[in-house]
Structure formats: C-alpha cells, structure tokens
Coordinates of C-alpha atoms in Angstrom, one line a residue:
Chain A
M40 CA -21.1 -74.5 49.9
I41 CA -18.0 -75.8 48.1
E42 CA -15.3 -78.1 49.1
V43 CA -12.2 -79.2 47.1
Y44 CA -10.2 -82.2 48.2
D45 CA -6.7 -83.1 47.0
L46 CA -7.3 -81.6 43.6
N47 CA -4.7 -82.4 40.9
A48 CA -5.3 -80.7 37.6
G49 CA -3.8 -79.0 34.5
Y50 CA -4.1 -78.7 30.8
G51 CA -3.6 -81.9 28.9
K52 CA -0.3 -83.3 30.2
L53 CA 0.7 -80.0 31.8
H54 CA 0.2 -80.6 35.6
I55 CA -0.5 -77.2 37.3
L56 CA -2.4 -77.9 40.6
Y57 CA -1.0 -80.2 43.3
D58 CA -3.2 -81.6 46.1
V59 CA -5.2 -78.4 46.5
K60 CA -7.6 -78.3 49.4
L61 CA -10.1 -75.5 49.6
K62 CA -13.4 -74.7 51.3
V63 CA -15.8 -71.8 50.9
N64 CA -18.7 -71.6 53.3
D65 CA -22.2 -70.1 52.6
N66 CA -22.2 -66.3 52.1
E67 CA -18.5 -66.0 52.5
I68 CA -16.0 -64.0 50.3
V69 CA -12.8 -66.0 50.0
T70 CA -9.8 -64.7 48.1
V71 CA -7.1 -66.8 46.4
L72 CA -3.8 -64.9 46.1
G73 CA -0.5 -65.8 44.7
P74 CA 2.3 -64.7 42.4
N75 CA 1.9 -64.9 38.6
G76 CA 1.7 -68.5 37.3
S77 CA 0.9 -70.0 40.6
G78 CA -2.3 -71.6 39.3
K79 CA -5.0 -69.3 40.6
S80 CA -6.9 -69.0 37.4
T81 CA -6.5 -72.7 36.7
L82 CA -8.0 -73.5 40.1
L83 CA -11.2 -71.5 39.2
K84 CA -11.3 -73.1 35.7
T85 CA -10.9 -76.5 37.2
I86 CA -13.8 -76.0 39.7
M87 CA -15.9 -74.9 36.7
G88 CA -14.8 -78.0 34.6
L89 CA -12.6 -76.3 32.0
T90 CA -9.4 -78.2 32.6
T91 CA -8.2 -81.8 32.9
I92 CA -8.6 -83.3 36.4
Y93 CA -6.1 -86.0 37.3
G94 CA -7.4 -86.6 40.8
G95 CA -9.3 -85.2 43.7
K96 CA -12.9 -84.2 44.4
I97 CA -15.1 -81.1 44.1
I98 CA -18.2 -81.2 46.3
F99 CA -20.8 -78.5 45.7
D100 CA -23.8 -78.3 48.1
G101 CA -23.1 -81.9 49.2
K102 CA -23.0 -83.2 45.6
D103 CA -19.9 -84.6 43.8
V104 CA -19.6 -82.3 40.7
T105 CA -16.0 -83.3 39.8
K106 CA -16.9 -84.9 36.5
L107 CA -19.7 -82.7 35.4
R108 CA -19.5 -80.5 32.2
P109 CA -19.4 -76.7 32.7
D110 CA -23.0 -76.3 31.4
E111 CA -24.2 -78.9 33.9
K112 CA -22.4 -77.0 36.7
A113 CA -23.9 -73.7 35.6
K114 CA -27.4 -75.3 35.9
L115 CA -26.6 -76.3 39.5
G116 CA -25.7 -72.7 40.4
L117 CA -21.9 -72.4 39.9
A118 CA -20.8 -69.4 38.0
Y119 CA -17.3 -68.3 36.8
I120 CA -16.4 -64.9 35.5
P121 CA -13.1 -65.1 33.6
Q122 CA -10.5 -62.5 33.7
I123 CA -10.6 -61.7 30.0
G124 CA -13.2 -62.7 27.5
N125 CA -16.0 -62.6 30.0
V126 CA -18.5 -61.1 27.6
F127 CA -19.4 -61.8 24.0
T128 CA -18.2 -58.7 22.1
N129 CA -20.0 -59.5 18.9
L130 CA -23.4 -59.8 20.7
T131 CA -25.4 -56.8 22.0
V132 CA -25.6 -56.0 25.7
K133 CA -29.1 -57.4 25.8
E134 CA -28.0 -60.6 24.1
N135 CA -25.2 -61.0 26.6
L136 CA -27.8 -60.6 29.4
I137 CA -30.0 -63.2 27.7
M138 CA -27.0 -65.6 27.6
A139 CA -26.6 -65.1 31.3
G140 CA -30.2 -66.1 31.9
L141 CA -30.2 -69.3 29.7
T142 CA -30.9 -71.5 32.6
L143 CA -33.9 -69.5 33.8
D144 CA -37.5 -69.5 32.7
K145 CA -38.9 -66.3 31.1
S146 CA -40.6 -64.7 34.1
E147 CA -37.6 -65.4 36.4
F148 CA -35.3 -64.0 33.7
N149 CA -37.4 -60.8 33.4
D150 CA -37.3 -60.3 37.2
R151 CA -33.5 -60.8 37.4
L152 CA -32.9 -58.6 34.3
E153 CA -34.9 -55.8 36.0
Y154 CA -32.9 -56.2 39.2
A155 CA -29.5 -56.3 37.3
L156 CA -30.5 -53.1 35.4
S157 CA -31.4 -51.4 38.7
V158 CA -27.9 -52.3 40.1
F159 CA -26.2 -51.2 36.8
P160 CA -28.5 -48.5 35.5
F161 CA -26.1 -47.3 32.7
L162 CA -26.8 -50.6 30.9
K163 CA -30.4 -49.6 30.2
A164 CA -29.3 -47.0 27.8
C165 CA -27.1 -49.4 25.7
L166 CA -29.1 -52.6 25.6
D167 CA -29.0 -52.7 21.8
R168 CA -25.3 -51.7 21.5
K169 CA -22.7 -54.2 20.5
V170 CA -20.4 -55.0 23.4
K171 CA -17.3 -54.2 21.4
T172 CA -18.3 -50.5 21.5
L173 CA -18.2 -50.5 25.4
S174 CA -15.1 -49.5 27.4
G175 CA -13.1 -51.9 29.6
G176 CA -14.9 -50.8 32.8
E177 CA -18.3 -50.9 31.2
R178 CA -17.6 -54.5 30.0
Q179 CA -16.6 -55.5 33.5
M180 CA -19.8 -54.0 34.9
L181 CA -21.7 -55.9 32.2
S182 CA -20.1 -59.2 33.3
M183 CA -21.1 -58.5 36.8
A184 CA -24.7 -57.7 35.7
M185 CA -24.5 -61.1 33.9
A186 CA -23.4 -62.7 37.2
L187 CA -26.5 -61.2 38.9
I188 CA -28.8 -62.7 36.3
M189 CA -27.3 -66.2 36.4
K190 CA -29.1 -68.6 38.6
S191 CA -26.0 -68.9 40.7
K192 CA -25.4 -69.4 44.4
F193 CA -21.6 -69.4 44.1
I194 CA -19.6 -67.1 41.8
M195 CA -15.9 -67.2 41.0
F196 CA -14.4 -64.0 39.8
D197 CA -11.0 -64.1 38.1
E198 CA -9.2 -60.8 38.6
P199 CA -12.3 -58.6 38.2
T200 CA -10.2 -55.4 38.6
G201 CA -7.4 -56.4 36.2
N202 CA -6.5 -53.6 33.7
L203 CA -9.0 -51.2 35.3
A204 CA -8.3 -47.7 36.5
P205 CA -8.0 -47.5 40.3
K206 CA -11.3 -45.7 40.8
I207 CA -13.2 -48.2 38.6
A208 CA -11.4 -51.1 40.3
T209 CA -12.6 -49.9 43.8
E210 CA -16.1 -49.5 42.3
V211 CA -16.0 -53.1 41.0
L212 CA -14.9 -54.5 44.4
N213 CA -17.6 -52.6 46.2
K214 CA -20.2 -54.1 43.8
I215 CA -18.8 -57.6 44.7
I216 CA -19.5 -56.8 48.4
E217 CA -23.0 -55.6 47.4
L218 CA -23.6 -58.9 45.5
R219 CA -22.8 -60.9 48.6
E220 CA -24.9 -58.8 50.9
Q221 CA -28.0 -58.1 48.7
S222 CA -28.1 -61.4 46.7
K223 CA -26.8 -63.7 49.5
L224 CA -24.1 -65.0 47.2
T225 CA -21.0 -66.9 48.1
I226 CA -17.9 -65.6 46.3
L227 CA -14.5 -67.0 45.4
L228 CA -12.2 -64.2 44.2
V229 CA -8.8 -64.4 42.5
E230 CA -7.0 -61.1 42.6
Q231 CA -3.6 -59.5 41.8
A232 CA -4.4 -56.4 43.8
A233 CA -3.8 -58.3 47.1
R234 CA -4.5 -55.5 49.7
K235 CA -7.8 -54.5 48.2
A236 CA -9.0 -58.1 47.8
L237 CA -8.0 -59.0 51.3
E238 CA -9.9 -56.0 52.6
V239 CA -13.2 -57.2 51.1
S240 CA -12.8 -60.9 51.9
D241 CA -13.4 -63.0 55.0
R242 CA -10.7 -65.6 54.4
A243 CA -7.8 -66.2 52.0
Y244 CA -5.7 -68.9 50.5
L245 CA -2.2 -68.4 49.3
L246 CA -1.2 -70.5 46.3
V247 CA 2.4 -70.9 45.2
S248 CA 3.5 -73.2 42.4
G249 CA 0.2 -74.9 42.3
R250 CA 0.1 -75.7 46.1
V251 CA -1.7 -74.1 48.9
I252 CA 0.9 -72.7 51.4
Y253 CA -1.4 -70.6 53.6
E254 CA -5.0 -70.7 54.6
G255 CA -6.5 -68.4 57.2
S256 CA -8.4 -65.2 57.7
S257 CA -7.7 -62.3 55.4
K258 CA -6.8 -60.1 58.3
E259 CA -4.1 -62.5 59.5
L260 CA -2.6 -62.8 56.0
L261 CA -2.5 -59.0 55.7
E262 CA -0.6 -58.8 58.9
H263 CA 1.6 -61.9 58.4
P264 CA 5.2 -60.8 58.8
E265 CA 6.7 -62.8 56.0
L266 CA 4.0 -64.1 53.6
G267 CA 2.5 -60.7 52.8
K268 CA 5.8 -59.2 52.0
L269 CA 7.2 -62.2 50.1
Y270 CA 4.3 -63.1 47.9
L271 CA 1.8 -60.4 47.9
G272 CA 3.7 -57.1 47.9
V273 CA 1.6 -56.2 51.0
K274 CA 3.5 -53.8 53.3
K275 CA 2.5 -54.0 57.0
L276 CA 0.6 -50.9 58.0
Chain B
M223 CA -28.8 -61.1 -25.8
I224 CA -28.6 -63.6 -23.0
P225 CA -30.8 -66.7 -23.5
L226 CA -33.6 -67.2 -21.0
A227 CA -32.5 -70.8 -20.3
L228 CA -29.1 -69.5 -19.3
I229 CA -30.6 -67.0 -16.8
E230 CA -32.7 -69.9 -15.4
D231 CA -29.5 -72.0 -15.3
A232 CA -27.7 -69.3 -13.4
L233 CA -30.5 -68.6 -10.9
V234 CA -31.1 -72.3 -10.1
Y235 CA -27.3 -72.9 -9.7
A236 CA -26.9 -69.8 -7.5
N237 CA -29.8 -70.8 -5.3
L238 CA -28.4 -74.3 -4.8
L239 CA -24.9 -73.0 -4.2
L240 CA -26.2 -70.5 -1.6
M241 CA -27.9 -73.4 0.4
L242 CA -24.6 -75.2 0.4
T243 CA -22.4 -72.2 1.2
V244 CA -24.5 -71.0 4.1
G245 CA -24.2 -74.5 5.7
F246 CA -20.5 -74.8 5.0
T247 CA -19.8 -71.3 6.6
L248 CA -22.0 -72.0 9.6
T249 CA -20.3 -75.3 10.2
Y250 CA -16.9 -73.6 9.9
L251 CA -17.8 -70.9 12.3
I252 CA -19.1 -73.3 15.0
A253 CA -16.7 -76.2 14.6
K254 CA -13.7 -74.0 13.5
I255 CA -12.8 -76.5 10.8
P256 CA -13.6 -76.6 7.0
N257 CA -15.8 -79.6 6.4
F258 CA -14.6 -81.1 3.2
A259 CA -17.4 -83.6 3.3
H260 CA -20.1 -80.9 3.2
G261 CA -20.6 -81.3 -0.6
E262 CA -21.2 -85.0 -0.1
F263 CA -24.4 -84.3 1.8
A264 CA -25.7 -82.8 -1.5
G265 CA -24.4 -86.0 -3.2
I266 CA -26.7 -88.0 -0.8
G267 CA -29.6 -85.8 -1.8
V268 CA -28.9 -86.4 -5.5
Y269 CA -29.2 -90.2 -5.0
I270 CA -32.3 -89.9 -2.8
T271 CA -34.0 -88.1 -5.7
F272 CA -32.8 -90.8 -8.1
T273 CA -34.2 -93.5 -5.8
V274 CA -37.5 -91.7 -5.4
A275 CA -37.9 -90.9 -9.1
Q276 CA -36.5 -94.0 -10.8
V277 CA -36.8 -96.8 -8.3
W278 CA -40.0 -95.8 -6.5
K279 CA -41.4 -94.1 -9.7
S280 CA -42.7 -91.3 -7.5
N281 CA -42.7 -87.5 -7.7
P282 CA -39.1 -86.3 -7.3
Y283 CA -40.1 -83.5 -4.9
L284 CA -41.0 -86.3 -2.4
A285 CA -37.2 -86.7 -2.1
V286 CA -36.8 -83.2 -0.6
P287 CA -37.9 -84.0 3.0
L288 CA -36.3 -87.4 2.9
A289 CA -33.0 -85.9 1.7
F290 CA -33.1 -83.4 4.6
I291 CA -33.7 -86.2 7.2
I292 CA -31.1 -88.6 5.8
S293 CA -28.4 -85.9 5.3
A294 CA -29.1 -84.4 8.7
F295 CA -28.6 -87.9 10.2
S296 CA -25.4 -88.3 8.3
G297 CA -24.1 -84.9 9.5
A298 CA -24.9 -85.9 13.2
L299 CA -23.1 -89.3 12.6
I300 CA -20.0 -87.7 11.2
Y301 CA -19.8 -85.0 13.9
N302 CA -20.4 -87.4 16.8
G303 CA -18.9 -90.5 15.4
V304 CA -15.7 -89.0 13.9
L305 CA -15.0 -85.5 15.0
R306 CA -16.1 -85.7 18.7
T307 CA -14.2 -89.0 19.1
L308 CA -11.1 -87.5 17.6
K309 CA -11.4 -84.4 19.8
R310 CA -11.7 -86.7 22.8
F311 CA -8.4 -88.3 21.9
G312 CA -6.7 -84.9 21.6
G313 CA -7.2 -84.4 17.8
T314 CA -5.9 -81.1 16.5
M315 CA -7.6 -78.8 14.0
I316 CA -5.4 -80.3 11.2
S317 CA -6.3 -83.9 12.0
L318 CA -10.0 -83.0 12.3
T319 CA -9.9 -81.3 8.9
I320 CA -8.1 -84.2 7.3
S321 CA -10.7 -86.5 8.9
T322 CA -13.5 -84.6 7.0
L323 CA -11.5 -85.1 3.8
A324 CA -11.4 -88.8 4.6
M325 CA -15.2 -88.7 5.1
Q326 CA -15.6 -87.0 1.8
I327 CA -13.7 -89.8 0.0
M328 CA -15.6 -92.4 1.9
I329 CA -19.1 -91.0 1.2
S330 CA -18.2 -90.5 -2.5
A331 CA -17.1 -94.1 -2.7
L332 CA -20.3 -95.2 -1.0
L333 CA -22.3 -93.2 -3.5
N334 CA -20.5 -94.9 -6.4
I335 CA -21.3 -98.3 -4.9
Y336 CA -24.9 -97.2 -4.4
A337 CA -25.1 -96.0 -8.1
D338 CA -23.8 -99.3 -9.3
Y339 CA -26.3 -101.2 -7.1
L340 CA -29.2 -99.1 -8.4
Y341 CA -28.4 -99.5 -12.1
P342 CA -30.0 -103.0 -12.5
I343 CA -32.8 -102.2 -10.0
A344 CA -33.9 -98.9 -11.7
G345 CA -33.3 -100.2 -15.2
A346 CA -31.9 -96.7 -16.0
Y347 CA -28.5 -95.1 -16.0
S348 CA -27.6 -94.2 -12.4
R349 CA -24.8 -91.9 -13.5
L350 CA -25.2 -88.6 -15.4
F351 CA -28.9 -88.6 -15.1
L352 CA -31.2 -85.6 -15.5
F353 CA -34.9 -85.3 -14.5
R354 CA -35.9 -82.1 -16.2
H355 CA -38.7 -84.0 -17.9
L356 CA -40.2 -84.9 -14.5
D357 CA -40.3 -81.3 -13.3
F358 CA -43.4 -79.1 -13.5
E359 CA -43.7 -75.6 -15.1
F360 CA -45.5 -72.6 -13.7
I361 CA -46.1 -69.5 -15.7
G362 CA -43.4 -70.6 -18.0
L363 CA -40.8 -71.0 -15.2
P364 CA -39.3 -74.4 -14.2
G365 CA -40.6 -75.8 -11.0
V366 CA -37.1 -76.2 -9.5
L367 CA -36.4 -72.5 -9.9
I368 CA -39.7 -71.6 -8.1
V369 CA -39.2 -74.3 -5.4
S370 CA -35.5 -73.5 -4.7
T371 CA -36.3 -69.7 -4.6
I372 CA -39.2 -70.2 -2.1
F373 CA -37.1 -72.6 0.0
L374 CA -34.2 -70.2 0.0
L375 CA -36.2 -67.2 1.0
T376 CA -37.8 -69.3 3.8
L377 CA -34.4 -70.5 4.8
I378 CA -32.8 -67.0 5.0
T379 CA -35.8 -65.7 7.0
F380 CA -35.7 -68.7 9.3
L381 CA -31.9 -68.5 9.9
H382 CA -32.1 -64.7 10.5
L383 CA -34.9 -65.0 13.0
M384 CA -33.4 -68.0 14.6
L385 CA -30.0 -66.4 15.1
T386 CA -31.3 -63.0 16.3
R387 CA -34.5 -63.8 18.1
T388 CA -34.3 -67.2 19.7
R389 CA -32.2 -68.3 22.7
F390 CA -30.9 -71.2 20.7
G391 CA -29.7 -68.9 17.9
I392 CA -28.1 -66.4 20.3
S393 CA -26.4 -69.4 22.0
L394 CA -25.1 -70.6 18.6
R395 CA -23.6 -67.1 17.9
A396 CA -22.1 -67.2 21.4
V397 CA -20.5 -70.6 20.7
V398 CA -19.1 -69.1 17.5
E399 CA -17.4 -66.3 19.4
D400 CA -16.3 -68.2 22.6
S401 CA -17.4 -71.7 23.1
S402 CA -15.8 -72.0 26.5
L403 CA -17.6 -68.9 27.9
A404 CA -20.9 -70.2 26.3
S405 CA -20.4 -73.5 28.2
I406 CA -19.9 -71.8 31.5
L407 CA -23.1 -69.9 31.0
G408 CA -25.0 -73.2 30.5
V409 CA -24.8 -73.9 26.8
N410 CA -24.3 -77.6 26.0
V411 CA -21.7 -76.8 23.3
E412 CA -21.6 -80.4 21.9
L413 CA -25.4 -80.5 21.5
A414 CA -25.3 -77.1 19.8
C415 CA -22.7 -78.3 17.4
T416 CA -24.6 -81.5 16.7
I417 CA -27.8 -79.6 16.0
S418 CA -26.0 -77.1 13.7
W419 CA -24.3 -80.0 11.8
M420 CA -27.7 -81.7 11.4
L421 CA -29.2 -78.5 10.2
T422 CA -26.5 -77.6 7.7
A423 CA -26.2 -81.1 6.4
G424 CA -30.0 -81.3 6.0
I425 CA -30.0 -78.1 4.0
A426 CA -27.2 -79.4 1.8
G427 CA -29.2 -82.6 1.3
V428 CA -32.2 -80.5 0.1
A429 CA -29.9 -78.6 -2.4
G430 CA -28.7 -82.0 -3.7
S431 CA -32.2 -83.4 -4.0
L432 CA -33.3 -80.5 -6.2
L433 CA -30.1 -80.6 -8.4
P434 CA -31.0 -83.4 -10.8
L435 CA -34.2 -81.6 -11.7
W436 CA -32.0 -79.1 -13.6
F437 CA -28.4 -80.3 -13.8
Q438 CA -26.9 -83.8 -14.4
G439 CA -26.5 -85.9 -11.2
H440 CA -23.6 -88.3 -10.6
P441 CA -21.7 -89.7 -7.6
Y442 CA -19.1 -86.9 -7.8
T443 CA -21.7 -84.0 -7.8
G444 CA -20.9 -83.2 -4.2
S445 CA -17.1 -83.1 -4.6
M446 CA -17.3 -81.1 -7.8
L447 CA -19.6 -78.5 -6.1
L448 CA -17.1 -78.2 -3.2
T449 CA -14.7 -75.9 -5.2
S450 CA -17.5 -73.4 -5.8
V451 CA -18.8 -73.6 -2.2
F452 CA -15.3 -73.0 -0.9
A453 CA -14.8 -70.0 -3.2
A454 CA -18.2 -68.6 -2.3
S455 CA -17.6 -69.0 1.4
I456 CA -14.1 -67.3 1.3
L457 CA -15.5 -64.5 -0.9
G458 CA -18.2 -64.0 1.7
G459 CA -15.5 -63.7 4.4
L460 CA -15.9 -67.0 6.2
S461 CA -17.1 -65.1 9.3
S462 CA -20.7 -64.3 8.5
I463 CA -23.5 -66.3 6.9
Y464 CA -24.8 -63.1 5.3
G465 CA -21.4 -62.7 3.6
A466 CA -21.7 -66.3 2.5
M467 CA -25.1 -65.6 0.9
I468 CA -23.7 -62.7 -1.2
G469 CA -20.5 -64.7 -2.0
A470 CA -22.6 -67.7 -3.2
Y471 CA -24.7 -65.6 -5.5
I472 CA -21.7 -63.8 -7.0
I473 CA -19.9 -67.1 -7.6
G474 CA -23.0 -68.9 -8.8
L475 CA -23.9 -66.2 -11.4
T476 CA -20.3 -65.6 -12.4
E477 CA -19.6 -69.3 -12.9
I478 CA -22.6 -69.8 -15.3
F479 CA -22.4 -66.5 -17.2
G480 CA -18.6 -66.5 -17.3
T481 CA -18.5 -70.1 -18.7
Y482 CA -21.1 -69.0 -21.4
L483 CA -19.1 -65.9 -22.4
L484 CA -15.8 -67.8 -22.5
A485 CA -17.4 -70.6 -24.6
Q486 CA -18.9 -68.0 -27.0
T487 CA -15.5 -66.3 -27.3
F488 CA -13.1 -69.2 -27.4
G489 CA -15.1 -72.2 -28.2
A490 CA -17.3 -74.8 -26.4
Q491 CA -14.3 -76.9 -25.3
L492 CA -13.7 -74.3 -22.6
T493 CA -16.8 -75.4 -20.6
A494 CA -14.7 -78.3 -19.3
Y495 CA -12.6 -75.8 -17.4
R496 CA -15.6 -74.2 -15.7
S497 CA -14.3 -74.7 -12.2
L498 CA -11.4 -72.4 -13.0
I499 CA -13.8 -69.5 -12.6
P500 CA -14.4 -70.0 -8.9
L501 CA -10.8 -70.9 -8.4
T502 CA -9.6 -67.7 -10.0
I503 CA -12.0 -65.6 -7.9
L504 CA -10.7 -67.5 -4.8
C505 CA -7.1 -66.6 -5.6
I506 CA -8.0 -63.0 -6.3
V507 CA -9.9 -62.7 -3.0
L508 CA -7.0 -64.3 -1.0
L509 CA -4.5 -62.0 -2.6
I510 CA -6.3 -58.7 -2.5
F511 CA -8.9 -58.9 0.3
P512 CA -8.5 -62.1 2.3
R513 CA -11.2 -61.2 4.8
G514 CA -13.7 -61.2 1.9
I515 CA -16.9 -59.1 1.5
T516 CA -17.6 -59.1 5.3
G517 CA -14.0 -57.8 5.9
L518 CA -14.6 -55.0 3.3
I519 CA -17.9 -54.0 4.9
E520 CA -16.3 -54.1 8.4
D521 CA -13.4 -51.9 7.2
L522 CA -15.8 -49.5 5.7
Q523 CA -17.8 -49.2 8.9
A524 CA -14.6 -48.8 11.0
R525 CA -13.4 -46.0 8.6
R526 CA -16.8 -44.2 8.9
A527 CA -16.8 -44.6 12.7
S528 CA -13.3 -43.2 13.0
K529 CA -14.2 -40.2 10.7
A530 CA -17.2 -39.5 12.9
M531 CA -15.0 -39.7 16.0
V532 CA -12.5 -37.2 14.5
K533 CA -15.4 -34.9 13.6
I534 CA -16.8 -35.1 17.2
R535 CA -13.3 -34.4 18.7
G536 CA -12.9 -31.5 16.2
E537 CA -16.2 -30.0 17.3
G538 CA -15.3 -30.5 21.0
S539 CA -12.0 -28.6 20.7

C-alpha cells in the first residue's frame, strides 16, 4: 500500500526525519511509537505533503507521490487526521462532513454520509450545530466519521486518543479496528498511549530522534525487554 | 433638513464602499494579509469608465463588465505573480504585506501614466473628471444609485448563497479557518485563493467603474478610498464579511453626513479633512472594541449562552 524510502524531511531548514524507511501493507494497522519530539507527527505530515522533503521517496499504490500536493494525495486516497485541529470548529457538523466528501460525486457522498451516520448515530442529531459546541470526544468521533466519508484507502491517525478520557479513548481505538475490518482500510497510527496502540495494531515502528530504531510485530515490541521499558513506558506483563 | 442630494451622495458612497470592504475583508481572511493594493482595483475601474465614456464615446455602464474582467485578471496576476512567488521563497506575512503596498504604489503610478496618455487622445481632462451628465435618471433617482443598489443586493445574496450552500463556498470558509486541514481534505488552496482574489478584485473594479458617475475620478481614487475601506473592515471586525457590510455602511454614511455637518458648523474648508472621520472611528474601535462589531455580537452571544447554562444548572440542582 505505502512504502517510504530513506525519507529526510523537516520544516524549512529544521531537519527532523533522517533516512526513515517504512512500509504498510494492505489492510494492516501499523503503529508508530516514540518519545515526545521524536518526529512521529512530522512523519505523518511528510507522507501527506505538509513539510519540506530533502530526500527520499514515498510510493503509494506503486506510484511515486513524493512531490504531490496534499490535495492531490487526498484525491488518490490518502487521508491524514491530525492530532489537534482535525475539524473546522466554525463550520457545522454537516459542513465538516461535506468537506470530507469533497473528492466524491453527489450520489457516492450521500451513500458514504449515510454509512458514517450509521456508525456514529449521535451525529444525526447535531448536523446543523457548529462544531465549536461539541465536546472533545464528540469532535474526535466527528473526525473519524469524516475519515469514513473520505475516498481514502489509507488513513493516518495522529494521536486519536490524545486528551480524551480513558473510556472514550478505548471507544475511539475500537472504532479504528472497526474501520479496518468493515471498510477494508489500511491504517497508520501515531500514539502516545503505547500499550493500547500496540494491542490494536499488527506491526510497529519505534522512532527516536527522527530515526527508526525498531521495526517488527507489535507483540514483539510489547514484550521487548529493553525498548518497551526505555521508550514506551510499557511494563512487561 | 438634510438635502436629498446629500442622501443620494451618502447612499452611493456607502454602496461603493461596501463592495470594496467586502472584498478587502474576504481577501484578508483567506490570504491572512491586508491587501493595500485593493483600492487600486477600483482605480482601474475608474479609468476603464473614462476610456469607455471619453475615448470610445460609449455608454459608461458598458465599462462595468469590462472593469470586472480586467480587475479580476489584475488580482490573479498580483496573487500568483507576486504573493505566491514570495511565499515560495519563504516570504513572511510582513514581507507579503509590504509587497502589496509596493503593488499599490506601482498601480497608482501606472494609472497616472495612463491618465497622461489618455489626455490628448480623449481631448478631455483625464484627471478630476465627473460623468454625472452621462448617467440616466429613473423616477427621479440617479441611475448609479439604482444600479449600485441592485448590484449590491445581488452581490450579498450571491456571496451568502455561495458561502453557505456551495461546496466551493464551504471550502473557502474552511480555508479561512485552517488552510492546511482544508488541503488534506482535497482543497487546492492556491486555486481557492486565486479565485477569491479574482472575485474580490473584480467587485472592486465594478465599484470603481461606477464611481465617476457620481464622484470625481482621478488616479489616486483607489488609494484615497483605502483609508475608509480599512476603517470599515476593522469596524466590522475583520473576521466576517457580514460585519464588513455593516462596517462599510456605518463608515460610508458617517463620512458623508459627518463631513456635511462639520462643514455646516465650522465652514467649508473642513471638507478637505474628510478622511479624518474614518480615521477617528478606526482609532475609537481599536481602543475600545478591537474585535469590532463581529466581536461585540460574539461576546453578546457568549454571555447569553453562559446565562442560559447557569439557568439550566440552577434548575438541575
């Protein structure tokens, strides 16, 4: 689905990612973990085309998308749900859902809207409400409903459970598993809550100071004697 | 008793100012920079009317669509030729704003050159000209008042429907709030900016093309209007085009009636200081309610919501 080769990127002259290699196969959930400031969010932004790329390649479905603009990548089926600012607070819920379906024709949008509302039924009651009146958890659910509407095959979530109450966070992660199973999506996940994220994902990458220092199955990382303890705060069961 | 001509003056001026202010505010919201060259699009419109009326000896209203097209093209050229290029080379908000100031000076100079070029061709003064005698009258009202009002009502309806009912309009509002999020959802932000610059420059061109039918036109018309546009936009709150509409009408009417009252009280020499009125309002707004009319309305709504919340909690306990 997506392959990243020797990616070097950052913001302007600020170099953040060094020779990052990453691969996500079809219908896989892959988690990127690492301490604060390790470049996890920058990696997702770079794949989406929001940073400066100094070198390397991003291949999506066999096509080189390294130099494409974010809107061009969105039309190809890449989606990125940022950690914060993932919804338009001054627009209504319905307008946010319309924004998510920009690349779709009307009938396809209506079908997907109906499906998204069946997955997140609480949104039906607040379609005309401004998003700024929703709670943090409701906004996160809205962003996931938007991800369902997007014509995407590959979704990148940046800390979807950040700042959420534990119960809501579990609900959000369960929805991500549902997305993969019901919509046959491929998912790349960046998470601070390491244990929970590893439990829902197939494989994981550990990023430290902008470099990949571990790649393997999530189970192996959870049980790794040193890495889990050092970088993820994961205690061995 | 206020003379009828003065009321007509005020209404025509407020209509034209509103067209300019809505465009200025929309451009600011999307590009996040104040476009100091915005008034010059009106200046272009003024000289298109002069060309149509004096050089081609045609109906001055034929200049309206032409002014829209040429000003829109100029807007696209400035955005893509100057601002996008500067952004690509890492231009900051300050350098981009200064570049619009440079564009304002350049267009104003070009208009001066064009005015001098037209003088021998037209065989008439190409500075300080007035075409009231070429305008029509309908039920005792000047044509420019009727045309500008109809255009304005159509414009407001069009903008409202576009921004709330169309995918493009919703995308524009999304770009205003978070251009990066809009881009990852599939909005071509640069294209949206180009279209909005074309639209707002075109509207300013239309305002300029109607202006010589009621007020004197000259190469500095655009830059002189900019003070009032700036004041109206800030009074409106700079964050909403609806606020800009209210701000433009308040500034437009206050400027005309205020100048008249001051001239009546202290003498006609005071009309030379007319631009002090919008400047004074600008200072008052910045000192007392810097978020403008939109901010006042938002504060009022927030206070009402919080009172309602307290009431609900009180009933709950």
